[in-house]
Amino acid sequence: MAEILLPLLVLCPLAASLVVFISAGRMGARAIGTVACAGVGISAVLSIILSVMLLSGPVAGGLQVTLWPWMRVAGLSADIAFTLDRISMVMVLVVTIVGLLIHVYAAGYMRDDPGIARFFGCMTLFVAAMLVLVLASDLLCLFIGWEGVGLCSYLLIGFWYDDPANTSAARKAFYMTRMGDVALLCGLLLLACATGSLRIGSVLASVADGRLPASGVNVAAAFILVGALAKSAQIPFQAWLPDAMAGPTPTSALIHAATMVTAGVYLIARVHDLFAMAAPVMALTAVLGALTLLMGACTALVQSDLKRILAWSTISQLGYMFLALGCGVWQAALFHLMTHAFFKALLFLTAGAVIMRAGHEQDIFRLGGLRRAMPGLTAAFVAGASALAGLPLVTAGFYSKEMILSGVWHVHFGLAREWTLSGHPLWGIALLGAFLTALYIFRCVFIVFCGKAGTRAAGRTSRLMGIPLVCLSVLSLFGGVIEMPDTLPSLHLFSALLDPGTPLSHADEPVWLVLAGALAPLAGLGVAWVLWGRPSPVMREIPGQAGVIRPARTGRGMDVLYDRVFVQPFRLLAWLTRLDIPGHAITGTGRLTRAASAGILGVRAGLLDMLAMRATGTARWAGHLPGLFQNGRVRWYAAWIAGGLCAGLAMAVLS
Amino acid sequence: MNPLPVLVLLPIMGGGLAWGAGRMWPRASPSMRDASWWVVLATLVVETLVLAMATFSHRAHAGPWPGHFAMPWIPAMGIAVRLDMDGLSLSLIWLSLILCFLCVLLATRQATAHAGAFRFLFLATLTGVIGTFLATDLFVFFFFWELMLVPMAGLIAAWGHEDRQRAAMKFFMFTQGSGLVMLLSILGLVITHYRQTGVLTFDYFTLAHTSLSPTGAMLLMLGFFIAFAVKLPVVPVHVWLPDAHTQAPTAASVLLAGILLKTGGYGMIRFNVMLFPDAAARFAPIAMGLGVAGILYGAWLSSAQDDVKRLIAYSSISHMGFVLLGIFAGSRMGMLGAVMQMLAHGLGTAALFLIAGAIQDRLHTRDMHRIGGLWAAMPRLSSAGLFFAMAALGMPGLGNFTGEFLVLLATWRISPLLATLAATGLVLAAIYALRMVNRIFLAAPQADTRPVTDLPSWQMAVFACVMAFLVLLGLYPQPFMIFSAPLPLPATAMAGPGGTTP
Amino acid sequence: MLAFSFNDTLLVATVLFSIGLAGVLVRRNMVFMLMSLDIMLNAAALVFVGAGARWHDATGQVMFVLILALAAVETAVGLAIIVCLHARGRPTLDADTGNLLRG
């Protein structure tokens, strides 16, 4: 039964994609939307069926299907094979269910776009590739899905290709993720060379047996980390994600929030046994994750484009997941991945609906007071924002963030001889990040939805777009109760689901840890309310950004506090992100390459052409030389005959 | 009836008939299917049937490999017409036939004048190619090697684009000069064998058992290597390729990129590695370094081009760098990866040249800055172009990735540093491929474009077959790898009909 | 009677032959080339006569008469060719002008 259902899971979106591509232009928009949603919908149903089958079966192992042998040579055996175990089950459910909701929404959102066939073809192809990535039981098969989602991301970011800014953003995304892909490929080569097979199970077993030297394990883990960093837009690869917002909003929701950018997190969670043996790489992951989450949060605070705020927020939340991975609590990372998919997709889709109704206005300072015109969208956005901020007890985001924070607190990295990095500073950064998250997202909420009305909003949101928003709101608020921290009634369904062998509870956890985690977002909410939420808001923009809008209300202590504590570091960080060093490095390398290539071409053309001309000239001249002997003069011929005769006679006589 | 000599001789006879038919029944606009076109199509169909017979029927014969034919030619010098076929030559001949079908079906517009002569030269090149893949007598191999060269130079010089004379001359001089070096090596090997055993023979299997001093083996191998290096091409001597590919008419470009480059790879496998295994193993570090240099140099220069066909030509140099890397990696995995890369690259690059030719026919320019915005006007052509650009940049799931991954894995076993450098070529491949896609298909259309017609459905169906084949090579390559693996030489020397003892 | 030794005869004949050869090669006028050719023939004939005298064989003198007749015929034919060329519109005695195949 599983042998048929598991490949069918991947085949349905793929078939839908092919149907949509081949019949482009001949089907109406409605039919295309129906076909695409049907493809993903059948996948969602199948994934639920398969999950039930998996959970009711034996605990260890999973459902394995080997489709066909891919490459079998001496030294490598790779198959196209799918495995559904608990980790991939979680991901499959997230991808298909959230994907289905986003497809339904997109059927309404893209209804009037002439390129809708191309859009849905790419979206369903993306879902198929993501499912291949998630289900692959062979790292090389995973690589097919990995690159496939990169391709679909390129096609979808540059969807409105008439604007060259969109196509160049698409190319930038592809190049940066390609660099990570090459690093991942090098890691795969190292593992294949050492173990002869890229099956995940056998690779992890060989590593556990110690067949790789310690340096090999570290290098392989480092390569895989670089690949994951590029795909998930972490430091130093973060520059492509904000520009990727040039694509349609459903794309941003599906690819750049819920699924593709989390592929890196999934990969590291999959090979967490390998990473567990590479302590320096784990420390590096945690540190990079912490830095990214802080940087993302600070940058989101100074953005004025609605979708860019959400993009930087995604980068920041991915930083949380990498921090969790680096600290060894990969279950927390996956839990946060799941809740993040819910609330980030919700935020993006709501933002898309808001932007569409406000006449494609994306600047938050020109939108305003929309809560009266769009009450439903306001509620959805506030639900998503609360989940993102992690408001205590009522939102899913709280529980996932809590799990990460407790995991980070308890970690110790033993790096060099006496040098241990305790988890406490990282915990502090994560807590600060939680505060900033609440701050920036509620800044956005208050500016967009409260206050004076800005742009006029028109029309109404169709039901096709509204129903997914409702579903996602429910999931964002209540989807987290399956994993609660220990101080509350201890319910560890999620981690028990993933890894029944190692329970995650910490009996010695101080109670104030949970309280701190609960208070930080509330504090952020409060500060945001004070600064932007009150009827006469304290400030409209960050003073450092706008220059001279420093309100004259110097009496309020909060202004002084804000100025002292926030503005100066924000200026620095915003300036740093605007510098976009990797982006300029890439552009500079490209220009350097072009100049050097033109130079080399010129030299080569000149040199070789000169050589070729000389060679032909010499050949021609040398050809003329014997021609001089054929001048037609009788005396000349007679002289040569006589001379030759004399020489011949001399030789005959004298030798 | 032995199919092998039929395979070799049928194309040129068909080509002669086509030339005659073209003179007897000329059409006013030869882009219509005139008599010589039908003759060519019939020839190719018959050739395919003969090849199928050669593939699937097994006859008992005296040769060590599945196909064998021998006939004495010049017994006094030990030369016989000896043709042998194993999986490698068979798969490359299938590739040649597929590409010829593609040319005939999709690239007939550019031979406007003297279409019959064009088709004769086209089929004469095919004869030379098939003879090269089958010959196991070294003299006959050299004969067909030179025979490949002349009709192709004629095709470029007579039907090419604006700078065709210089391109044809460069192509001719480079290939001919290196062929002469190979002739010296062949003669050296034959004379050494004669001095040792007293038997004067040009037979490949017998000569393989010559015992050579290390220096002698290295010199002879280098002589062969230079000829194949010019053909493959390897980076310092690649100079003829961009001009030849750019200036040639579309059908000639497809043959050149799809097949003629593969004869260089085939020669390296058959002669360098299998005739001189020790010398090849000692030369391997240099060869692998040249391979990596080719990968990076080709991709780098490709990113800087403005001419579409020149961009694709430099990308061919980059892909052939992988082939060189795989051949000299010294393991079966590398060899198989090189063979898969040859097959996949032949299909993918040929399709790209056909698309570039279609664009040039409609817009009369190859300058990428003047082409633009084709996606709106020609969605089918553009989607085919995007697919094959993805194949060129090594998207997993398509044939190129299979070959490249096996080559990289084989290289990693020897030198992880070289493999990492070669892998960075994949990033550069993405740069040039996407640059081309963006410039041609997605960028804003130029103001003075005339209205263009998209590909007709049947041509798109042909492209779809090639796409399906590439996906098959990418996802289910195992049967193809087993089928096209080169067979080893037999352990004992075979007494062929050509050896004489004076 | 002053007896010339055979060697002296050969020497004189060689000298005459060289003069004749030089004349053929150096002179451009066709009539003078014919005259130099005659000198070469006479030198060869002289060798025959001297050899006949050396070995007391009359065949040498017979060869001389033969050669004389040959020289006469050849000169006649050569002059006839020159006259023909004059008649056909090439009134020149320069040997170097005949260097193009179109004649």
Short mmCIF file of C-alpha atoms in Angstrom, two decimals, chain B residues 22-372:
data_model
loop_
_atom_site.label_atom_id
_atom_site.label_comp_id
_atom_site.label_asym_id
_atom_site.label_seq_id
_atom_site.Cartn_x
_atom_site.Cartn_y
_atom_site.Cartn_z
CA GLY B 22 19.66 18.24 -56.00
CA ARG B 23 21.10 19.00 -59.40
CA MET B 24 18.45 17.17 -61.30
CA TRP B 25 15.40 18.48 -59.48
CA PRO B 26 16.27 21.86 -58.03
CA ARG B 27 13.54 23.81 -56.28
CA ALA B 28 13.33 27.54 -56.34
CA SER B 29 13.46 27.94 -52.58
CA PRO B 30 15.36 24.99 -51.18
CA SER B 31 13.95 25.49 -47.71
CA MET B 32 11.01 23.53 -49.01
CA ARG B 33 11.57 19.81 -48.86
CA ASP B 34 13.17 19.16 -52.18
CA ALA B 35 14.31 15.89 -53.69
CA SER B 36 17.74 15.91 -52.07
CA TRP B 37 16.10 16.36 -48.64
CA TRP B 38 13.99 13.29 -49.17
CA VAL B 39 17.03 11.31 -50.28
CA VAL B 40 18.88 12.35 -47.13
CA LEU B 41 15.93 11.41 -44.93
CA ALA B 42 15.66 8.02 -46.62
CA THR B 43 19.38 7.45 -46.15
CA LEU B 44 19.15 8.23 -42.46
CA VAL B 45 16.17 5.95 -41.99
CA VAL B 46 17.95 3.05 -43.68
CA GLU B 47 21.05 3.79 -41.63
CA THR B 48 19.00 3.65 -38.43
CA LEU B 49 17.57 0.29 -39.43
CA VAL B 50 21.06 -1.07 -40.12
CA LEU B 51 22.24 0.27 -36.78
CA ALA B 52 19.31 -1.34 -34.99
CA MET B 53 20.22 -4.58 -36.66
CA ALA B 54 23.80 -4.17 -35.51
CA THR B 55 22.65 -3.45 -31.97
CA PHE B 56 20.27 -6.26 -31.49
CA SER B 57 21.48 -9.15 -33.58
CA HIS B 58 24.43 -11.14 -32.37
CA ARG B 59 26.50 -13.01 -34.90
CA ALA B 60 29.42 -15.29 -34.27
CA HIS B 61 32.63 -13.86 -35.58
CA ALA B 62 36.32 -13.75 -34.93
CA GLY B 63 36.50 -10.43 -33.17
CA PRO B 64 36.73 -9.84 -29.42
CA TRP B 65 33.89 -7.33 -29.32
CA PRO B 66 30.23 -7.55 -30.29
CA GLY B 67 30.74 -6.21 -33.80
CA HIS B 68 33.54 -7.14 -36.15
CA PHE B 69 34.51 -6.82 -39.80
CA ALA B 70 37.88 -7.37 -41.42
CA MET B 71 39.11 -7.26 -44.97
CA PRO B 72 42.73 -7.09 -46.12
CA TRP B 73 43.68 -3.88 -47.89
CA ILE B 74 47.43 -3.42 -48.28
CA PRO B 75 48.90 -6.66 -46.94
CA ALA B 76 52.45 -5.60 -47.76
CA MET B 77 52.24 -2.89 -45.10
CA GLY B 78 50.05 -4.75 -42.68
CA ILE B 79 47.01 -2.58 -43.28
CA ALA B 80 43.56 -4.13 -43.29
CA VAL B 81 40.15 -2.57 -43.21
CA ARG B 82 39.21 -3.66 -39.73
CA LEU B 83 36.08 -2.39 -37.98
CA ASP B 84 35.14 -3.34 -34.44
CA MET B 85 32.19 -2.19 -32.42
CA ASP B 86 31.72 -2.21 -28.66
CA GLY B 87 29.19 -0.42 -26.48
CA LEU B 88 31.04 2.88 -26.49
CA SER B 89 31.21 3.17 -30.27
CA LEU B 90 27.65 1.93 -30.59
CA SER B 91 26.24 4.54 -28.24
CA LEU B 92 28.21 7.32 -29.90
CA ILE B 93 26.98 6.23 -33.33
CA TRP B 94 23.41 6.29 -32.03
CA LEU B 95 24.06 9.80 -30.77
CA SER B 96 25.37 10.81 -34.21
CA LEU B 97 22.31 9.47 -35.94
CA ILE B 98 19.93 11.18 -33.54
CA LEU B 99 21.71 14.48 -34.10
CA CYS B 100 21.61 14.03 -37.86
CA PHE B 101 17.88 13.49 -37.68
CA LEU B 102 17.55 16.65 -35.60
CA CYS B 103 19.56 18.61 -38.16
CA VAL B 104 17.58 17.33 -41.09
CA LEU B 105 14.25 17.99 -39.43
CA LEU B 106 14.97 21.30 -37.79
CA ALA B 107 17.85 23.07 -39.53
CA THR B 108 17.14 23.04 -43.22
CA ARG B 109 16.60 26.72 -43.81
CA GLN B 110 20.16 27.84 -44.02
CA ALA B 111 21.37 25.89 -47.03
CA THR B 112 19.86 28.19 -49.57
CA ALA B 113 22.25 27.74 -52.44
CA HIS B 114 23.46 24.36 -53.72
CA ALA B 115 21.44 22.43 -51.21
CA GLY B 116 22.44 19.13 -52.76
CA ALA B 117 26.13 19.82 -52.25
CA PHE B 118 25.42 20.87 -48.66
CA ARG B 119 23.71 17.60 -47.91
CA PHE B 120 26.45 15.61 -49.59
CA LEU B 121 29.11 17.24 -47.41
CA PHE B 122 26.91 16.76 -44.35
CA LEU B 123 26.57 13.04 -44.97
CA ALA B 124 30.25 12.75 -45.88
CA THR B 125 31.08 14.10 -42.43
CA LEU B 126 28.77 11.49 -40.94
CA THR B 127 30.67 8.77 -42.83
CA GLY B 128 33.95 10.04 -41.47
CA VAL B 129 32.56 10.11 -37.96
CA ILE B 130 31.12 6.61 -38.05
CA GLY B 131 34.35 5.30 -39.58
CA THR B 132 36.31 6.94 -36.76
CA PHE B 133 34.17 5.30 -34.15
CA LEU B 134 34.47 1.86 -35.71
CA ALA B 135 38.00 1.61 -37.07
CA THR B 136 40.47 -0.52 -35.17
CA ASP B 137 43.21 -0.50 -37.75
CA LEU B 138 45.30 2.53 -36.99
CA PHE B 139 45.79 3.49 -40.61
CA VAL B 140 42.06 3.24 -41.32
CA PHE B 141 41.40 5.25 -38.15
CA PHE B 142 43.70 8.00 -39.35
CA PHE B 143 42.09 7.88 -42.78
CA PHE B 144 38.63 8.45 -41.34
CA TRP B 145 39.96 11.04 -38.88
CA GLU B 146 41.16 13.17 -41.78
CA LEU B 147 38.02 12.36 -43.75
CA MET B 148 35.88 13.96 -41.03
CA LEU B 149 37.77 17.16 -41.38
CA VAL B 150 37.49 18.10 -45.02
CA PRO B 151 33.70 18.15 -45.55
CA MET B 152 33.22 20.05 -42.32
CA ALA B 153 35.73 22.69 -43.38
CA GLY B 154 33.89 22.90 -46.68
CA LEU B 155 30.56 23.32 -44.93
CA ILE B 156 31.91 26.19 -42.83
CA ALA B 157 33.72 27.89 -45.68
CA ALA B 158 30.89 27.82 -48.15
CA TRP B 159 27.68 28.17 -46.13
CA GLY B 160 28.87 29.92 -43.00
CA HIS B 161 28.34 33.41 -41.72
CA GLU B 162 30.25 36.61 -42.05
CA ASP B 163 33.77 35.52 -41.07
CA ARG B 164 33.62 31.99 -42.39
CA GLN B 165 36.85 31.80 -44.40
CA ARG B 166 39.04 32.60 -41.43
CA ALA B 167 37.12 30.25 -39.17
CA ALA B 168 37.33 27.38 -41.65
CA MET B 169 41.03 27.98 -42.16
CA LYS B 170 41.71 27.98 -38.42
CA PHE B 171 39.68 24.81 -37.94
CA PHE B 172 41.48 23.10 -40.79
CA MET B 173 44.98 24.11 -39.76
CA PHE B 174 44.59 23.17 -36.13
CA THR B 175 43.00 19.79 -36.75
CA GLN B 176 45.25 18.90 -39.67
CA GLY B 177 48.42 19.89 -37.86
CA SER B 178 47.56 17.87 -34.79
CA GLY B 179 46.54 14.97 -37.00
CA LEU B 180 50.00 14.92 -38.47
CA VAL B 181 51.47 14.61 -34.98
CA MET B 182 49.16 11.66 -34.40
CA LEU B 183 50.38 10.12 -37.65
CA LEU B 184 53.93 10.31 -36.36
CA SER B 185 52.84 8.53 -33.20
CA ILE B 186 51.05 5.84 -35.16
CA LEU B 187 54.11 5.24 -37.30
CA GLY B 188 56.30 5.21 -34.21
CA LEU B 189 54.14 2.59 -32.56
CA VAL B 190 54.02 0.41 -35.68
CA ILE B 191 57.79 0.60 -36.19
CA THR B 192 58.47 -0.20 -32.55
CA HIS B 193 56.22 -3.23 -32.79
CA TYR B 194 57.94 -4.30 -36.00
CA ARG B 195 61.35 -4.01 -34.42
CA GLN B 196 60.24 -6.14 -31.51
CA THR B 197 58.28 -8.88 -33.19
CA GLY B 198 59.12 -8.66 -36.86
CA VAL B 199 55.43 -8.34 -37.69
CA LEU B 200 54.36 -5.22 -39.56
CA THR B 201 50.78 -4.53 -38.62
CA PHE B 202 48.51 -1.57 -37.94
CA ASP B 203 46.03 -3.63 -35.98
CA TYR B 204 44.92 -2.04 -32.73
CA PHE B 205 44.61 -5.23 -30.74
CA THR B 206 48.01 -6.53 -31.76
CA LEU B 207 49.77 -3.24 -31.17
CA ALA B 208 48.30 -3.00 -27.71
CA HIS B 209 50.67 -5.75 -26.61
CA THR B 210 53.79 -3.94 -27.69
CA SER B 211 56.11 -3.51 -24.78
CA LEU B 212 57.38 0.05 -24.72
CA SER B 213 59.95 1.81 -22.66
CA PRO B 214 58.42 4.40 -20.31
CA THR B 215 59.83 7.31 -22.29
CA GLY B 216 58.73 5.80 -25.55
CA ALA B 217 55.26 5.14 -24.27
CA MET B 218 54.98 8.70 -22.95
CA LEU B 219 56.09 10.22 -26.25
CA LEU B 220 53.76 8.13 -28.31
CA MET B 221 50.89 8.82 -25.98
CA LEU B 222 51.57 12.54 -26.15
CA GLY B 223 51.47 12.39 -29.92
CA PHE B 224 48.00 10.86 -29.78
CA PHE B 225 47.00 13.20 -26.97
CA ILE B 226 47.82 16.33 -28.93
CA ALA B 227 45.51 15.34 -31.75
CA PHE B 228 42.66 14.47 -29.43
CA ALA B 229 43.33 17.50 -27.27
CA VAL B 230 42.84 19.80 -30.21
CA LYS B 231 39.60 18.03 -31.06
CA LEU B 232 38.12 17.80 -27.54
CA PRO B 233 39.21 20.69 -27.04
CA VAL B 234 41.65 21.16 -24.20
CA VAL B 235 42.31 24.67 -23.10
CA PRO B 236 45.54 25.89 -24.63
CA VAL B 237 44.64 24.54 -28.10
CA HIS B 238 40.93 25.31 -28.07
CA VAL B 239 41.35 28.44 -30.17
CA TRP B 240 39.67 27.12 -33.29
CA LEU B 241 36.45 26.20 -31.58
CA PRO B 242 34.66 29.50 -30.88
CA ASP B 243 35.18 30.82 -34.40
CA ALA B 244 34.27 27.52 -36.05
CA HIS B 245 31.10 27.07 -34.01
CA THR B 246 30.00 30.67 -34.45
CA GLN B 247 30.56 30.94 -38.16
CA ALA B 248 29.27 27.53 -39.16
CA PRO B 249 25.71 27.09 -40.42
CA THR B 250 23.34 25.57 -37.87
CA ALA B 251 23.51 21.96 -39.08
CA ALA B 252 27.30 22.11 -39.14
CA SER B 253 27.39 23.65 -35.65
CA VAL B 254 25.21 20.86 -34.34
CA LEU B 255 27.44 18.20 -35.87
CA LEU B 256 30.56 19.97 -34.71
CA ALA B 257 29.47 20.40 -31.12
CA GLY B 258 27.49 17.23 -30.85
CA ILE B 259 29.76 14.71 -32.49
CA LEU B 260 33.09 15.96 -33.63
CA LEU B 261 34.07 17.03 -30.14
CA LYS B 262 33.13 13.57 -28.91
CA THR B 263 35.55 11.96 -31.34
CA GLY B 264 38.28 13.61 -29.33
CA GLY B 265 36.93 12.06 -26.14
CA TYR B 266 36.45 8.71 -27.82
CA GLY B 267 40.01 8.78 -29.13
CA MET B 268 41.35 9.58 -25.68
CA ILE B 269 39.51 6.62 -24.17
CA ARG B 270 40.31 4.19 -26.94
CA PHE B 271 43.88 5.13 -27.69
CA ASN B 272 45.40 7.12 -24.88
CA VAL B 273 44.09 5.29 -21.88
CA MET B 274 43.64 1.81 -23.26
CA LEU B 275 46.73 1.57 -25.45
CA PHE B 276 49.11 3.26 -23.01
CA PRO B 277 47.71 2.73 -19.52
CA ASP B 278 50.94 3.35 -17.62
CA ALA B 279 51.85 6.48 -19.51
CA ALA B 280 48.31 7.74 -19.13
CA ALA B 281 48.46 7.16 -15.40
CA ARG B 282 51.69 9.14 -15.19
CA PHE B 283 50.28 11.92 -17.34
CA ALA B 284 47.04 12.02 -15.39
CA PRO B 285 47.90 14.91 -13.01
CA ILE B 286 48.69 17.22 -15.90
CA ALA B 287 45.64 16.12 -17.83
CA MET B 288 43.37 16.61 -14.83
CA GLY B 289 44.85 20.03 -14.22
CA LEU B 290 44.13 20.94 -17.83
CA GLY B 291 40.62 19.62 -17.41
CA VAL B 292 39.93 21.83 -14.41
CA ALA B 293 41.50 24.78 -16.21
CA GLY B 294 39.22 24.10 -19.15
CA ILE B 295 36.15 23.96 -16.97
CA LEU B 296 36.89 27.25 -15.28
CA TYR B 297 38.27 29.06 -18.33
CA GLY B 298 35.43 28.01 -20.60
CA ALA B 299 32.77 29.01 -18.10
CA TRP B 300 34.51 32.30 -17.33
CA LEU B 301 34.82 33.33 -20.95
CA SER B 302 31.32 32.18 -21.68
CA SER B 303 30.01 34.65 -19.14
CA ALA B 304 31.64 37.49 -21.05
CA GLN B 305 30.21 36.83 -24.50
CA ASP B 306 27.63 38.84 -26.39
CA ASP B 307 27.21 36.47 -29.32
CA VAL B 308 24.82 33.63 -28.56
CA LYS B 309 26.59 30.91 -30.49
CA ARG B 310 29.95 31.96 -29.12
CA LEU B 311 28.57 31.70 -25.61
CA ILE B 312 27.36 28.18 -26.26
CA ALA B 313 30.71 27.32 -27.87
CA TYR B 314 32.65 28.38 -24.78
CA SER B 315 30.22 26.45 -22.61
CA SER B 316 31.10 23.40 -24.68
CA ILE B 317 34.75 23.88 -23.76
CA SER B 318 33.71 23.96 -20.12
CA HIS B 319 31.69 20.75 -20.37
CA MET B 320 34.43 18.96 -22.26
CA GLY B 321 36.76 19.86 -19.41
CA PHE B 322 34.65 17.54 -17.27
CA VAL B 323 35.10 14.81 -19.88
CA LEU B 324 38.88 15.19 -19.81
CA LEU B 325 38.83 15.15 -16.04
CA GLY B 326 36.81 11.96 -15.98
CA ILE B 327 38.84 10.09 -18.56
CA PHE B 328 42.12 10.62 -16.75
CA ALA B 329 40.74 10.09 -13.25
CA GLY B 330 41.89 6.53 -13.50
CA SER B 331 38.77 4.78 -12.27
CA ARG B 332 35.80 3.18 -13.94
CA MET B 333 33.53 5.69 -12.26
CA GLY B 334 35.33 8.56 -13.92
CA MET B 335 35.25 6.86 -17.29
CA LEU B 336 31.51 6.23 -17.06
CA GLY B 337 30.94 9.79 -15.93
CA ALA B 338 32.89 11.08 -18.91
CA VAL B 339 30.85 8.93 -21.29
CA MET B 340 27.55 10.07 -19.76
CA GLN B 341 28.69 13.68 -19.96
CA MET B 342 29.53 13.20 -23.64
CA LEU B 343 26.10 11.78 -24.39
CA ALA B 344 24.17 14.36 -22.40
CA HIS B 345 26.25 17.28 -23.63
CA GLY B 346 25.83 16.15 -27.22
CA LEU B 347 22.07 16.27 -26.93
CA GLY B 348 21.80 19.41 -24.84
CA THR B 349 24.27 21.58 -26.71
CA ALA B 350 22.95 20.44 -30.06
CA ALA B 351 19.49 21.53 -28.99
CA LEU B 352 20.86 24.91 -27.85
CA PHE B 353 22.54 25.41 -31.21
CA LEU B 354 19.31 24.54 -32.98
CA ILE B 355 17.47 27.10 -30.89
CA ALA B 356 20.15 29.71 -31.58
CA GLY B 357 19.87 28.89 -35.26
CA ALA B 358 16.11 29.27 -35.15
CA ILE B 359 16.53 32.68 -33.50
CA GLN B 360 19.11 33.71 -36.06
CA ASP B 361 16.86 32.67 -38.93
CA ARG B 362 14.04 34.79 -37.61
CA LEU B 363 15.89 37.82 -36.31
CA HIS B 364 19.05 37.74 -38.46
CA THR B 365 21.29 38.56 -35.58
CA ARG B 366 23.28 36.70 -32.97
CA ASP B 367 24.06 39.70 -30.79
CA MET B 368 22.39 39.15 -27.45
CA HIS B 369 21.95 42.84 -26.86
CA ARG B 370 19.75 43.10 -29.90
CA ILE B 371 17.65 40.05 -29.17
CA GLY B 372 15.27 40.38 -26.30
#
